[in-house]
mmCIF file of C-alpha atoms in Angstrom:
data_model
loop_
_atom_site.group_PDB
_atom_site.id
_atom_site.type_symbol
_atom_site.label_atom_id
_atom_site.label_comp_id
_atom_site.label_asym_id
_atom_site.label_seq_id
_atom_site.Cartn_x
_atom_site.Cartn_y
_atom_site.Cartn_z
ATOM 1 C CA MET P 118 -11.733 -10.971 10.241
ATOM 2 C CA ALA P 119 -15.040 -11.708 8.527
ATOM 3 C CA THR P 120 -15.137 -13.702 5.288
ATOM 4 C CA PHE P 121 -17.947 -13.896 2.740
ATOM 5 C CA ASN P 122 -18.449 -16.468 -0.021
ATOM 6 C CA SER P 123 -19.864 -14.566 -2.971
ATOM 7 C CA GLN P 124 -20.743 -15.159 -6.601
ATOM 8 C CA MET P 125 -19.705 -12.564 -9.174
ATOM 9 C CA PHE P 126 -19.700 -12.305 -12.952
ATOM 10 C CA TYR P 127 -16.187 -12.764 -14.350
ATOM 11 C CA LEU P 128 -15.497 -10.272 -17.149
ATOM 12 C CA GLY P 129 -11.933 -11.308 -17.992
ATOM 13 C CA ASN P 130 -8.375 -10.094 -17.449
ATOM 14 C CA PHE P 131 -7.700 -6.524 -18.548
ATOM 15 C CA ALA P 132 -4.947 -3.944 -18.384
ATOM 16 C CA ALA P 133 -5.102 -1.771 -15.282
ATOM 17 C CA MET P 134 -7.910 0.776 -15.351
ATOM 18 C CA ASP P 135 -6.419 2.715 -12.428
ATOM 19 C CA THR P 136 -2.874 3.677 -13.423
ATOM 20 C CA VAL P 137 -2.315 6.621 -11.066
ATOM 21 C CA GLU P 138 -2.484 5.777 -7.369
ATOM 22 C CA SER P 139 -2.298 9.371 -6.112
ATOM 23 C CA ASN P 140 -5.971 10.133 -6.768
ATOM 24 C CA THR P 141 -9.364 8.449 -6.398
ATOM 25 C CA GLU P 142 -10.182 8.362 -10.119
ATOM 26 C CA ALA P 143 -9.641 5.530 -12.618
ATOM 27 C CA GLU P 144 -7.846 6.687 -15.747
ATOM 28 C CA ASN P 145 -8.995 3.984 -18.217
ATOM 29 C CA PRO P 146 -12.595 3.012 -17.358
ATOM 30 C CA GLY P 147 -13.504 2.492 -21.020
ATOM 31 C CA LEU P 148 -11.353 -0.637 -21.314
ATOM 32 C CA ILE P 149 -14.206 -2.937 -20.310
ATOM 33 C CA LEU P 150 -17.157 -1.275 -22.059
ATOM 34 C CA GLY P 151 -19.038 -3.689 -24.317
ATOM 35 C CA THR P 152 -21.317 -6.715 -24.385
ATOM 36 C CA TYR P 153 -20.723 -9.967 -22.513
ATOM 37 C CA ALA P 154 -22.783 -12.900 -23.828
ATOM 38 C CA SER P 155 -23.325 -15.862 -21.488
ATOM 39 C CA PRO P 156 -21.119 -14.332 -18.761
ATOM 40 C CA GLU P 157 -19.522 -16.733 -16.288
ATOM 41 C CA LEU P 158 -20.457 -16.695 -12.603
ATOM 42 C CA ILE P 159 -17.598 -17.699 -10.308
ATOM 43 C CA ASN P 160 -17.063 -17.977 -6.575
ATOM 44 C CA VAL P 161 -15.144 -15.171 -4.890
ATOM 45 C CA THR P 162 -14.114 -15.247 -1.223
ATOM 46 C CA VAL P 163 -14.104 -11.761 0.284
ATOM 47 C CA SER P 164 -11.947 -11.069 3.376
ATOM 48 C CA ASP P 165 -13.092 -8.091 5.453
ATOM 49 C CA ALA P 166 -10.043 -7.518 7.670
ATOM 50 C CA ASN P 167 -11.453 -4.750 9.858
ATOM 51 C CA ASN P 168 -15.005 -6.118 10.041
ATOM 52 C CA ASP P 169 -16.562 -2.861 8.857
ATOM 53 C CA GLY P 170 -18.728 -4.528 6.198
ATOM 54 C CA ALA P 171 -16.828 -3.005 3.273
ATOM 55 C CA LEU P 172 -13.659 -3.646 1.270
ATOM 56 C CA SER P 173 -11.452 -0.738 0.257
ATOM 57 C CA ASP P 174 -9.372 -0.510 -2.908
ATOM 58 C CA ASP P 175 -5.886 1.000 -3.199
ATOM 59 C CA GLU P 176 -6.685 4.005 -5.379
ATOM 60 C CA MET P 177 -4.560 6.168 -3.073
ATOM 61 C CA GLY P 178 -1.747 3.617 -3.051
ATOM 62 C CA THR P 179 -2.689 2.014 0.245
ATOM 63 C CA THR P 180 -4.612 -1.119 1.196
ATOM 64 C CA ALA P 181 -6.376 -2.099 4.375
ATOM 65 C CA GLY P 182 -5.042 -5.652 4.291
ATOM 66 C CA GLU P 183 -8.303 -6.734 2.685
ATOM 67 C CA ASP P 184 -8.425 -9.009 -0.333
ATOM 68 C CA ILE P 185 -10.430 -11.359 -2.531
ATOM 69 C CA SER P 186 -9.640 -14.985 -3.413
ATOM 70 C CA PHE P 187 -10.767 -16.747 -6.587
ATOM 71 C CA ASP P 188 -9.882 -19.250 -9.304
ATOM 72 C CA VAL P 189 -10.580 -18.275 -12.918
ATOM 73 C CA GLY P 190 -8.991 -21.422 -14.324
ATOM 74 C CA PHE P 191 -5.304 -20.883 -13.544
ATOM 75 C CA GLY P 192 -5.315 -21.956 -9.911
ATOM 76 C CA ALA P 193 -6.517 -20.283 -6.737
ATOM 77 C CA THR P 194 -5.097 -16.833 -6.022
ATOM 78 C CA THR P 195 -5.562 -14.073 -3.452
ATOM 79 C CA GLN P 196 -5.336 -10.459 -4.613
ATOM 80 C CA PHE P 197 -5.737 -6.945 -3.266
ATOM 81 C CA ILE P 198 -8.339 -4.764 -4.985
ATOM 82 C CA ASP P 199 -6.855 -2.230 -7.389
ATOM 83 C CA THR P 200 -10.007 -0.288 -8.219
ATOM 84 C CA THR P 201 -13.795 -0.328 -7.959
ATOM 85 C CA LEU P 202 -16.079 1.469 -10.415
ATOM 86 C CA VAL P 203 -19.816 1.814 -10.988
ATOM 87 C CA TYR P 204 -21.225 1.284 -14.490
ATOM 88 C CA ASN P 205 -24.563 1.614 -16.205
ATOM 89 C CA VAL P 206 -25.493 -1.928 -17.223
ATOM 90 C CA THR P 207 -28.127 -3.087 -19.713
ATOM 91 C CA VAL P 208 -29.170 -6.679 -18.997
ATOM 92 C CA THR P 209 -30.891 -8.812 -21.649
ATOM 93 C CA LEU P 210 -33.215 -11.286 -19.947
ATOM 94 C CA GLY P 211 -34.301 -14.709 -21.136
ATOM 95 C CA ASP P 212 -37.504 -13.384 -22.729
ATOM 96 C CA GLY P 213 -35.565 -10.886 -24.851
ATOM 97 C CA SER P 214 -36.571 -7.850 -22.780
ATOM 98 C CA THR P 215 -33.955 -5.573 -21.227
ATOM 99 C CA ILE P 216 -33.508 -3.797 -17.909
ATOM 100 C CA GLY P 217 -31.120 -1.032 -16.926
ATOM 101 C CA ILE P 218 -29.306 -1.229 -13.583
ATOM 102 C CA TYR P 219 -26.131 -0.119 -11.850
ATOM 103 C CA GLY P 220 -23.313 -2.622 -11.398
ATOM 104 C CA THR P 221 -20.114 -2.497 -9.366
ATOM 105 C CA VAL P 222 -16.956 -3.526 -11.221
ATOM 106 C CA ILE P 223 -14.005 -4.775 -9.174
ATOM 107 C CA GLN P 224 -10.517 -5.124 -10.656
ATOM 108 C CA SER P 225 -7.849 -6.965 -8.696
ATOM 109 C CA GLN P 226 -4.161 -6.111 -8.855
ATOM 110 C CA ASP P 227 -3.502 -8.911 -11.357
ATOM 111 C CA GLY P 228 -6.058 -7.496 -13.824
ATOM 112 C CA ASN P 229 -8.887 -9.963 -13.202
ATOM 113 C CA THR P 230 -12.159 -8.079 -13.361
ATOM 114 C CA PHE P 231 -15.567 -8.871 -11.844
ATOM 115 C CA LEU P 232 -19.094 -7.457 -11.864
ATOM 116 C CA THR P 233 -21.438 -7.620 -8.878
ATOM 117 C CA ASP P 234 -24.452 -5.881 -7.351
ATOM 118 C CA TYR P 235 -24.238 -2.154 -6.745
ATOM 119 C CA ALA P 236 -24.323 -1.596 -2.960
ATOM 120 C CA ASN P 237 -25.548 -5.208 -2.636
ATOM 121 C CA GLY P 238 -28.998 -3.970 -3.589
ATOM 122 C CA GLY P 239 -30.065 -7.266 -5.182
ATOM 123 C CA SER P 240 -30.427 -5.821 -8.690
ATOM 124 C CA PHE P 241 -28.547 -8.784 -10.212
ATOM 125 C CA ASP P 242 -30.293 -11.420 -8.088
ATOM 126 C CA ASN P 243 -32.937 -13.902 -9.319
ATOM 127 C CA LEU P 244 -32.373 -13.254 -13.016
ATOM 128 C CA SER P 245 -32.118 -15.473 -16.074
ATOM 129 C CA VAL P 246 -29.539 -13.641 -18.166
ATOM 130 C CA GLN P 247 -28.760 -13.940 -21.868
ATOM 131 C CA SER P 248 -26.148 -11.182 -21.857
ATOM 132 C CA PHE P 249 -25.334 -7.781 -20.444
ATOM 133 C CA SER P 250 -23.655 -4.650 -21.742
ATOM 134 C CA LEU P 251 -21.542 -2.186 -19.808
ATOM 135 C CA THR P 252 -22.748 0.920 -21.630
ATOM 136 C CA SER P 253 -21.116 3.795 -19.743
ATOM 137 C CA LEU P 254 -19.315 4.737 -16.566
ATOM 138 C CA ALA P 255 -21.556 5.975 -13.758
ATOM 139 C CA SER P 256 -18.810 6.749 -11.226
ATOM 140 C CA SER P 257 -15.047 6.267 -11.161
ATOM 141 C CA ASN P 258 -14.754 7.770 -7.682
ATOM 142 C CA TYR P 259 -15.958 4.620 -5.924
ATOM 143 C CA THR P 260 -13.448 3.480 -3.328
ATOM 144 C CA GLY P 261 -14.691 0.047 -2.327
ATOM 145 C CA PHE P 262 -17.704 -2.245 -2.130
ATOM 146 C CA PHE P 263 -19.894 -3.965 0.445
ATOM 147 C CA ALA P 264 -18.207 -7.143 1.654
ATOM 148 C CA ASP P 265 -21.360 -9.250 1.298
ATOM 149 C CA SER P 266 -22.088 -8.175 -2.295
ATOM 150 C CA SER P 267 -23.068 -11.246 -4.306
ATOM 151 C CA VAL P 268 -25.049 -12.301 -7.374
ATOM 152 C CA ASP P 269 -27.516 -14.854 -6.008
ATOM 153 C CA ASN P 270 -29.970 -17.264 -7.658
ATOM 154 C CA THR P 271 -29.098 -15.999 -11.135
ATOM 155 C CA SER P 272 -28.444 -18.218 -14.132
ATOM 156 C CA VAL P 273 -27.069 -17.839 -17.655
ATOM 157 C CA ILE P 274 -28.306 -20.785 -19.639
ATOM 158 C CA CYS P 275 -28.438 -21.754 -23.288
ATOM 159 C CA PHE P 276 -27.939 -24.499 -25.852
ATOM 160 C CA ALA P 277 -25.397 -24.034 -28.647
ATOM 161 C CA SER P 278 -26.488 -24.220 -32.285
ATOM 162 C CA GLY P 279 -27.001 -27.771 -33.491
ATOM 163 C CA SER P 280 -27.843 -29.211 -30.062
ATOM 164 C CA PRO P 281 -30.326 -32.072 -30.631
ATOM 165 C CA ILE P 282 -33.481 -31.811 -28.505
ATOM 166 C CA ASP P 283 -35.907 -34.725 -27.991
ATOM 167 C CA THR P 284 -39.360 -33.864 -29.369
ATOM 168 C CA ASN P 285 -42.496 -35.780 -30.309
ATOM 169 C CA MET P 286 -41.003 -35.923 -33.828
ATOM 170 C CA GLY P 287 -37.667 -37.334 -32.665
ATOM 171 C CA GLU P 288 -34.480 -35.331 -32.199
ATOM 172 C CA ARG P 289 -34.472 -31.842 -33.716
ATOM 173 C CA ALA P 290 -31.745 -29.201 -33.805
ATOM 174 C CA VAL P 291 -32.454 -26.546 -31.183
ATOM 175 C CA GLU P 292 -32.409 -23.718 -33.740
ATOM 176 C CA THR P 293 -35.403 -25.256 -35.567
ATOM 177 C CA LEU P 294 -37.676 -25.121 -32.493
ATOM 178 C CA SER P 295 -40.264 -22.429 -31.814
ATOM 179 C CA ALA P 296 -43.331 -21.716 -29.701
ATOM 180 C CA GLY P 297 -45.866 -24.557 -29.809
ATOM 181 C CA ASP P 298 -43.377 -27.351 -30.520
ATOM 182 C CA LEU P 299 -43.539 -30.386 -28.218
ATOM 183 C CA VAL P 300 -40.393 -31.332 -26.276
ATOM 184 C CA ARG P 301 -39.904 -34.405 -24.093
ATOM 185 C CA THR P 302 -39.419 -33.692 -20.392
ATOM 186 C CA LEU P 303 -38.285 -35.865 -17.527
ATOM 187 C CA ASP P 304 -41.144 -34.938 -15.196
ATOM 188 C CA ASN P 305 -44.169 -33.873 -17.235
ATOM 189 C CA GLY P 306 -44.221 -35.840 -20.468
ATOM 190 C CA TYR P 307 -44.316 -33.867 -23.702
ATOM 191 C CA VAL P 308 -44.865 -30.153 -23.133
ATOM 192 C CA HIS P 309 -45.128 -27.213 -25.489
ATOM 193 C CA LEU P 310 -42.499 -24.536 -25.791
ATOM 194 C CA ILE P 311 -43.843 -21.034 -25.296
ATOM 195 C CA GLY P 312 -40.760 -19.316 -26.665
ATOM 196 C CA ALA P 313 -37.278 -19.748 -28.118
ATOM 197 C CA PHE P 314 -34.591 -17.062 -28.392
ATOM 198 C CA SER P 315 -30.961 -16.891 -29.462
ATOM 199 C CA THR P 316 -27.904 -14.750 -28.744
ATOM 200 C CA PRO P 317 -24.409 -14.699 -30.273
ATOM 201 C CA VAL P 318 -21.539 -16.315 -28.420
ATOM 202 C CA GLY P 319 -19.463 -13.593 -26.735
ATOM 203 C CA ASN P 320 -15.834 -12.823 -27.485
ATOM 204 C CA GLN P 321 -14.529 -13.443 -23.963
ATOM 205 C CA ALA P 322 -12.738 -16.722 -23.258
ATOM 206 C CA SER P 323 -15.184 -17.411 -20.432
ATOM 207 C CA ASP P 324 -18.121 -17.151 -22.885
ATOM 208 C CA GLN P 325 -16.933 -20.035 -25.058
ATOM 209 C CA PRO P 326 -18.973 -23.257 -25.097
ATOM 210 C CA ILE P 327 -18.334 -26.430 -23.164
ATOM 211 C CA LEU P 328 -17.891 -29.512 -25.371
ATOM 212 C CA ILE P 329 -19.102 -32.745 -23.776
ATOM 213 C CA PRO P 330 -18.024 -35.574 -26.097
ATOM 214 C CA GLN P 331 -20.266 -38.480 -26.994
ATOM 215 C CA GLY P 332 -20.393 -41.026 -24.168
ATOM 216 C CA ALA P 333 -18.494 -38.845 -21.669
ATOM 217 C CA LEU P 334 -21.182 -38.851 -18.952
ATOM 218 C CA CYS P 335 -22.727 -42.323 -18.779
ATOM 219 C CA ASN P 336 -23.641 -45.396 -20.814
ATOM 220 C CA GLY P 337 -23.063 -43.835 -24.228
ATOM 221 C CA LEU P 338 -24.589 -40.481 -23.261
ATOM 222 C CA PRO P 339 -24.678 -37.921 -24.577
ATOM 223 C CA ASN P 340 -25.381 -39.832 -27.772
ATOM 224 C CA SER P 341 -23.486 -37.221 -29.803
ATOM 225 C CA ASP P 342 -21.052 -34.425 -29.021
ATOM 226 C CA SER P 343 -22.909 -31.824 -26.960
ATOM 227 C CA TRP P 344 -22.121 -28.088 -26.908
ATOM 228 C CA LEU P 345 -23.555 -25.985 -24.059
ATOM 229 C CA SER P 346 -22.938 -22.565 -22.561
ATOM 230 C CA PRO P 347 -20.753 -22.717 -19.418
ATOM 231 C CA GLN P 348 -23.688 -21.952 -17.095
ATOM 232 C CA HIS P 349 -26.194 -24.388 -18.626
ATOM 233 C CA ARG P 350 -27.131 -27.005 -16.042
ATOM 234 C CA LEU P 351 -27.268 -30.767 -16.539
ATOM 235 C CA MET P 352 -28.890 -33.398 -14.349
ATOM 236 C CA VAL P 353 -26.764 -35.471 -12.000
ATOM 237 C CA SER P 354 -28.508 -38.376 -10.265
ATOM 238 C CA SER P 355 -26.328 -40.264 -7.820
ATOM 239 C CA PRO P 356 -26.071 -41.543 -4.241
ATOM 240 C CA VAL P 357 -22.989 -39.311 -4.020
ATOM 241 C CA ALA P 358 -25.219 -36.263 -4.588
ATOM 242 C CA GLU P 359 -27.635 -37.562 -1.964
ATOM 243 C CA ARG P 360 -24.841 -37.825 0.591
ATOM 244 C CA MET P 361 -23.583 -34.338 -0.194
ATOM 245 C CA PHE P 362 -26.862 -32.442 -0.634
ATOM 246 C CA GLY P 363 -29.568 -34.603 0.911
ATOM 247 C CA GLU P 364 -31.184 -35.255 -2.472
ATOM 248 C CA LYS P 365 -30.238 -37.684 -5.203
ATOM 249 C CA GLU P 366 -30.959 -35.428 -8.192
ATOM 250 C CA VAL P 367 -29.388 -31.987 -8.638
ATOM 251 C CA LEU P 368 -28.617 -29.650 -11.532
ATOM 252 C CA ILE P 369 -24.939 -28.963 -12.214
ATOM 253 C CA SER P 370 -23.415 -26.281 -14.483
ATOM 254 C CA ALA P 371 -21.677 -27.505 -17.634
ATOM 255 C CA LYS P 372 -18.429 -25.806 -16.595
ATOM 256 C CA ALA P 373 -18.266 -27.987 -13.457
ATOM 257 C CA PHE P 374 -17.899 -31.017 -15.765
ATOM 258 C CA LEU P 375 -14.501 -29.666 -16.809
ATOM 259 C CA GLU P 376 -13.307 -31.816 -13.898
ATOM 260 C CA CYS P 377 -13.835 -34.730 -16.344
ATOM 261 C CA ASP P 378 -10.828 -35.433 -18.565
ATOM 262 C CA GLU P 379 -12.922 -35.655 -21.739
ATOM 263 C CA VAL P 380 -14.864 -32.407 -21.244
ATOM 264 C CA VAL P 381 -13.241 -29.239 -22.602
ATOM 265 C CA GLN P 382 -14.010 -25.580 -23.216
ATOM 266 C CA LYS P 383 -13.336 -24.658 -26.839
ATOM 267 C CA PRO P 384 -13.764 -21.634 -29.114
ATOM 268 C CA ALA P 385 -17.215 -21.477 -30.662
ATOM 269 C CA LEU P 386 -17.676 -22.899 -34.131
ATOM 270 C CA GLU P 387 -18.285 -20.425 -36.952
ATOM 271 C CA ASN P 388 -21.751 -18.788 -36.722
ATOM 272 C CA MET P 389 -22.551 -20.679 -33.513
ATOM 273 C CA ARG P 390 -25.253 -19.087 -31.346
ATOM 274 C CA TYR P 391 -26.739 -19.836 -27.933
ATOM 275 C CA TYR P 392 -30.437 -20.787 -27.809
ATOM 276 C CA HIS P 393 -32.866 -20.454 -24.889
ATOM 277 C CA LEU P 394 -35.956 -22.674 -24.619
ATOM 278 C CA ILE P 395 -38.862 -21.476 -22.479
ATOM 279 C CA CYS P 396 -41.650 -23.682 -21.118
ATOM 280 C CA GLU P 397 -44.512 -22.821 -18.796
ATOM 281 C CA ARG P 398 -42.309 -23.920 -15.914
ATOM 282 C CA HIS P 399 -38.695 -24.872 -15.403
ATOM 283 C CA GLU P 400 -38.317 -28.289 -17.052
ATOM 284 C CA ILE P 401 -35.739 -31.003 -17.569
ATOM 285 C CA VAL P 402 -35.556 -31.798 -21.293
ATOM 286 C CA PHE P 403 -33.252 -34.126 -23.224
ATOM 287 C CA SER P 404 -30.373 -32.961 -25.404
ATOM 288 C CA ALA P 405 -28.432 -35.730 -27.163
ATOM 289 C CA GLY P 406 -30.304 -38.118 -24.864
ATOM 290 C CA TYR P 407 -29.058 -36.505 -21.644
ATOM 291 C CA PRO P 408 -31.306 -34.526 -19.224
ATOM 292 C CA VAL P 409 -30.627 -30.771 -19.157
ATOM 293 C CA GLU P 410 -32.586 -27.727 -18.019
ATOM 294 C CA THR P 411 -34.688 -25.173 -19.865
ATOM 295 C CA PHE P 412 -34.775 -21.433 -19.146
ATOM 296 C CA PHE P 413 -35.289 -20.745 -15.433
ATOM 297 C CA PRO P 414 -37.324 -17.623 -14.531
ATOM 298 C CA GLY P 415 -36.095 -16.124 -11.256
ATOM 299 C CA ASP P 416 -38.437 -13.927 -9.241
ATOM 300 C CA TYR P 417 -36.796 -10.603 -10.096
ATOM 301 C CA GLY P 418 -36.557 -11.371 -13.799
ATOM 302 C CA LEU P 419 -40.219 -12.346 -13.869
ATOM 303 C CA LYS P 420 -41.214 -9.104 -12.178
ATOM 304 C CA MET P 421 -39.293 -7.099 -14.764
ATOM 305 C CA MET P 422 -41.000 -8.944 -17.637
ATOM 306 C CA SER P 423 -44.103 -6.823 -17.007
ATOM 307 C CA SER P 424 -42.259 -3.717 -18.264
ATOM 308 C CA THR P 425 -42.502 -4.740 -21.952
ATOM 309 C CA ALA P 426 -45.287 -5.919 -24.231
ATOM 310 C CA THR P 427 -43.413 -9.141 -24.958
ATOM 311 C CA GLY P 428 -42.851 -9.665 -21.270
ATOM 312 C CA ARG P 429 -46.518 -9.103 -20.450
ATOM 313 C CA ARG P 430 -47.554 -11.644 -23.077
ATOM 314 C CA ALA P 431 -45.063 -14.160 -21.661
ATOM 315 C CA ALA P 432 -46.325 -13.405 -18.171
ATOM 316 C CA ARG P 433 -49.865 -14.318 -19.159
ATOM 317 C CA LEU P 434 -48.739 -17.534 -20.842
ATOM 318 C CA VAL P 435 -46.667 -18.843 -17.962
ATOM 319 C CA LYS P 436 -49.178 -17.650 -15.342
ATOM 320 C CA LEU P 437 -46.557 -15.824 -13.357
ATOM 321 C CA THR P 438 -48.935 -15.194 -10.488
ATOM 322 C CA ASN P 439 -48.567 -18.895 -9.676
ATOM 323 C CA HIS P 440 -45.266 -18.961 -7.786
ATOM 324 C CA GLU P 441 -45.050 -22.769 -8.070
ATOM 325 C CA ARG P 442 -44.202 -22.338 -11.747
ATOM 326 C CA CYS P 443 -41.142 -20.269 -10.839
ATOM 327 C CA LYS P 444 -39.507 -22.985 -8.755
ATOM 328 C CA PRO P 445 -36.464 -24.820 -10.127
ATOM 329 C CA ALA P 446 -37.052 -28.353 -11.391
ATOM 330 C CA ARG P 447 -34.147 -29.469 -9.172
ATOM 331 C CA ASN P 448 -31.896 -27.618 -6.744
ATOM 332 C CA PHE P 449 -28.690 -25.850 -7.817
ATOM 333 C CA PRO P 450 -25.775 -26.403 -5.397
ATOM 334 C CA LYS P 451 -23.149 -23.677 -4.973
ATOM 335 C CA MET P 452 -20.407 -23.817 -7.609
ATOM 336 C CA LEU P 453 -17.621 -24.998 -5.308
ATOM 337 C CA ARG P 454 -19.825 -27.853 -4.124
ATOM 338 C CA GLN P 455 -20.726 -28.689 -7.721
ATOM 339 C CA LYS P 456 -17.058 -29.101 -8.585
ATOM 340 C CA LYS P 457 -16.499 -31.228 -5.492
ATOM 341 C CA LEU P 458 -19.381 -33.507 -6.519
ATOM 342 C CA ILE P 459 -17.968 -34.001 -10.013
ATOM 343 C CA GLU P 460 -14.467 -34.604 -8.608
ATOM 344 C CA ARG P 461 -15.775 -37.317 -6.292
ATOM 345 C CA MET P 462 -17.784 -39.017 -9.024
ATOM 346 C CA VAL P 463 -14.865 -38.975 -11.455
ATOM 347 C CA LYS P 464 -12.525 -40.350 -8.786
ATOM 348 C CA ASN P 465 -14.928 -43.207 -8.036
ATOM 349 C CA ASP P 466 -15.807 -43.779 -11.709
ATOM 350 C CA ARG P 467 -19.546 -43.267 -11.158
ATOM 351 C CA PRO P 468 -22.061 -42.584 -13.966
ATOM 352 C CA PHE P 469 -23.649 -39.155 -13.725
ATOM 353 C CA TRP P 470 -27.123 -40.412 -14.612
ATOM 354 C CA VAL P 471 -28.805 -43.770 -15.284
ATOM 355 C CA PRO P 472 -31.685 -43.423 -17.765
ATOM 356 C CA ASN P 473 -35.099 -44.933 -17.172
ATOM 357 C CA ALA P 474 -36.148 -47.124 -20.079
ATOM 358 C CA LYS P 475 -39.752 -45.894 -19.894
ATOM 359 C CA LYS P 476 -40.296 -42.691 -21.864
ATOM 360 C CA PRO P 477 -43.177 -40.353 -20.944
ATOM 361 C CA MET P 478 -45.854 -40.255 -23.622
ATOM 362 C CA ARG P 479 -48.532 -37.932 -22.254
ATOM 363 C CA ILE P 480 -48.919 -34.517 -23.836
ATOM 364 C CA GLN P 481 -49.558 -31.403 -21.780
ATOM 365 C CA ALA P 482 -52.649 -29.424 -22.739
ATOM 366 C CA PHE P 483 -51.797 -26.144 -24.473
ATOM 367 C CA ASP P 484 -53.840 -23.490 -26.256
ATOM 368 C CA LEU P 485 -52.046 -23.020 -29.578
ATOM 369 C CA SER P 486 -54.109 -19.918 -30.339
ATOM 370 C CA ARG P 487 -52.023 -17.989 -27.757
ATOM 371 C CA LYS P 488 -48.713 -19.650 -28.346
ATOM 372 C CA SER P 489 -46.494 -17.063 -29.972
ATOM 373 C CA ILE P 490 -43.888 -14.969 -28.305
ATOM 374 C CA ALA P 491 -41.653 -13.205 -30.800
ATOM 375 C CA SER P 492 -38.452 -15.179 -31.352
#
């Protein structure tokens, strides 16, 4: 039996879409139509029992002994696949532009529902996603999916309203920032933003922000309560990371810090929104004194930016032809390994980051005459 470790978007737990097992159609495909802001990526283990490269569902009331294993917050479970469907999906990228793609939806027998690549074609790979909408059903007569289907090198990142960001004028709330403002970075001094965008917090439980209380990570940091989207990555710098990943500094998703007793996922505050900060390259900035990432442009998302006027303007500003600017500021371990890192550091009572007393003061050159990208 072949097994595959995949990443998929978790949509939530829904009533069964396939209620009649004597045909190959799903009777209630409209249950999951709608918009998912800051969708959660989780690890799914796929077991291909007959090694044919595909997993079959039980739409005709039979299974092939093939299943998926996952943990959506209530403990690990293994489930057969109840139904698979194909939807038309509109994805909103980090620059505000949209793309239309197909997506495969997988519902397990316990109602947990996931979204992954259609036919493992890579359409969801290498994106920076603000949100996506399942707009309509493309096919309900879809009786399985490729076993190696996975969403790879894609991120959903954003700051919640009120997050303080270090700038050349001191800390400023993220919602007050716009193109041309100077933000303090870990690697490159003060650099200019080339764009800032916001999206509403989604209604799904998995969309809700992660609250990191003041002082929960190290030496009084963050210096105030910090709210981030579940996928937003924070810096971890530790010998433990070096032993696990071969490098001392890595970027870890906010939801992985739920392994810390103090860190919780809570319903969004009234009128809270998620904000996305874009620099000329992927940067590490400071929110409430702690290093966190900016928007990361994956290769596929950057390619799709050229399809809109806003995207073309952004492409010129960030010089997308220079691939070096599309590299992550630090590596992103797989989610299971991220959780293991946090578990080990909590167990051994290790700080997640030790700040350097010296703050960068240089300012990156920037042509303010070309600064604006519509917010």
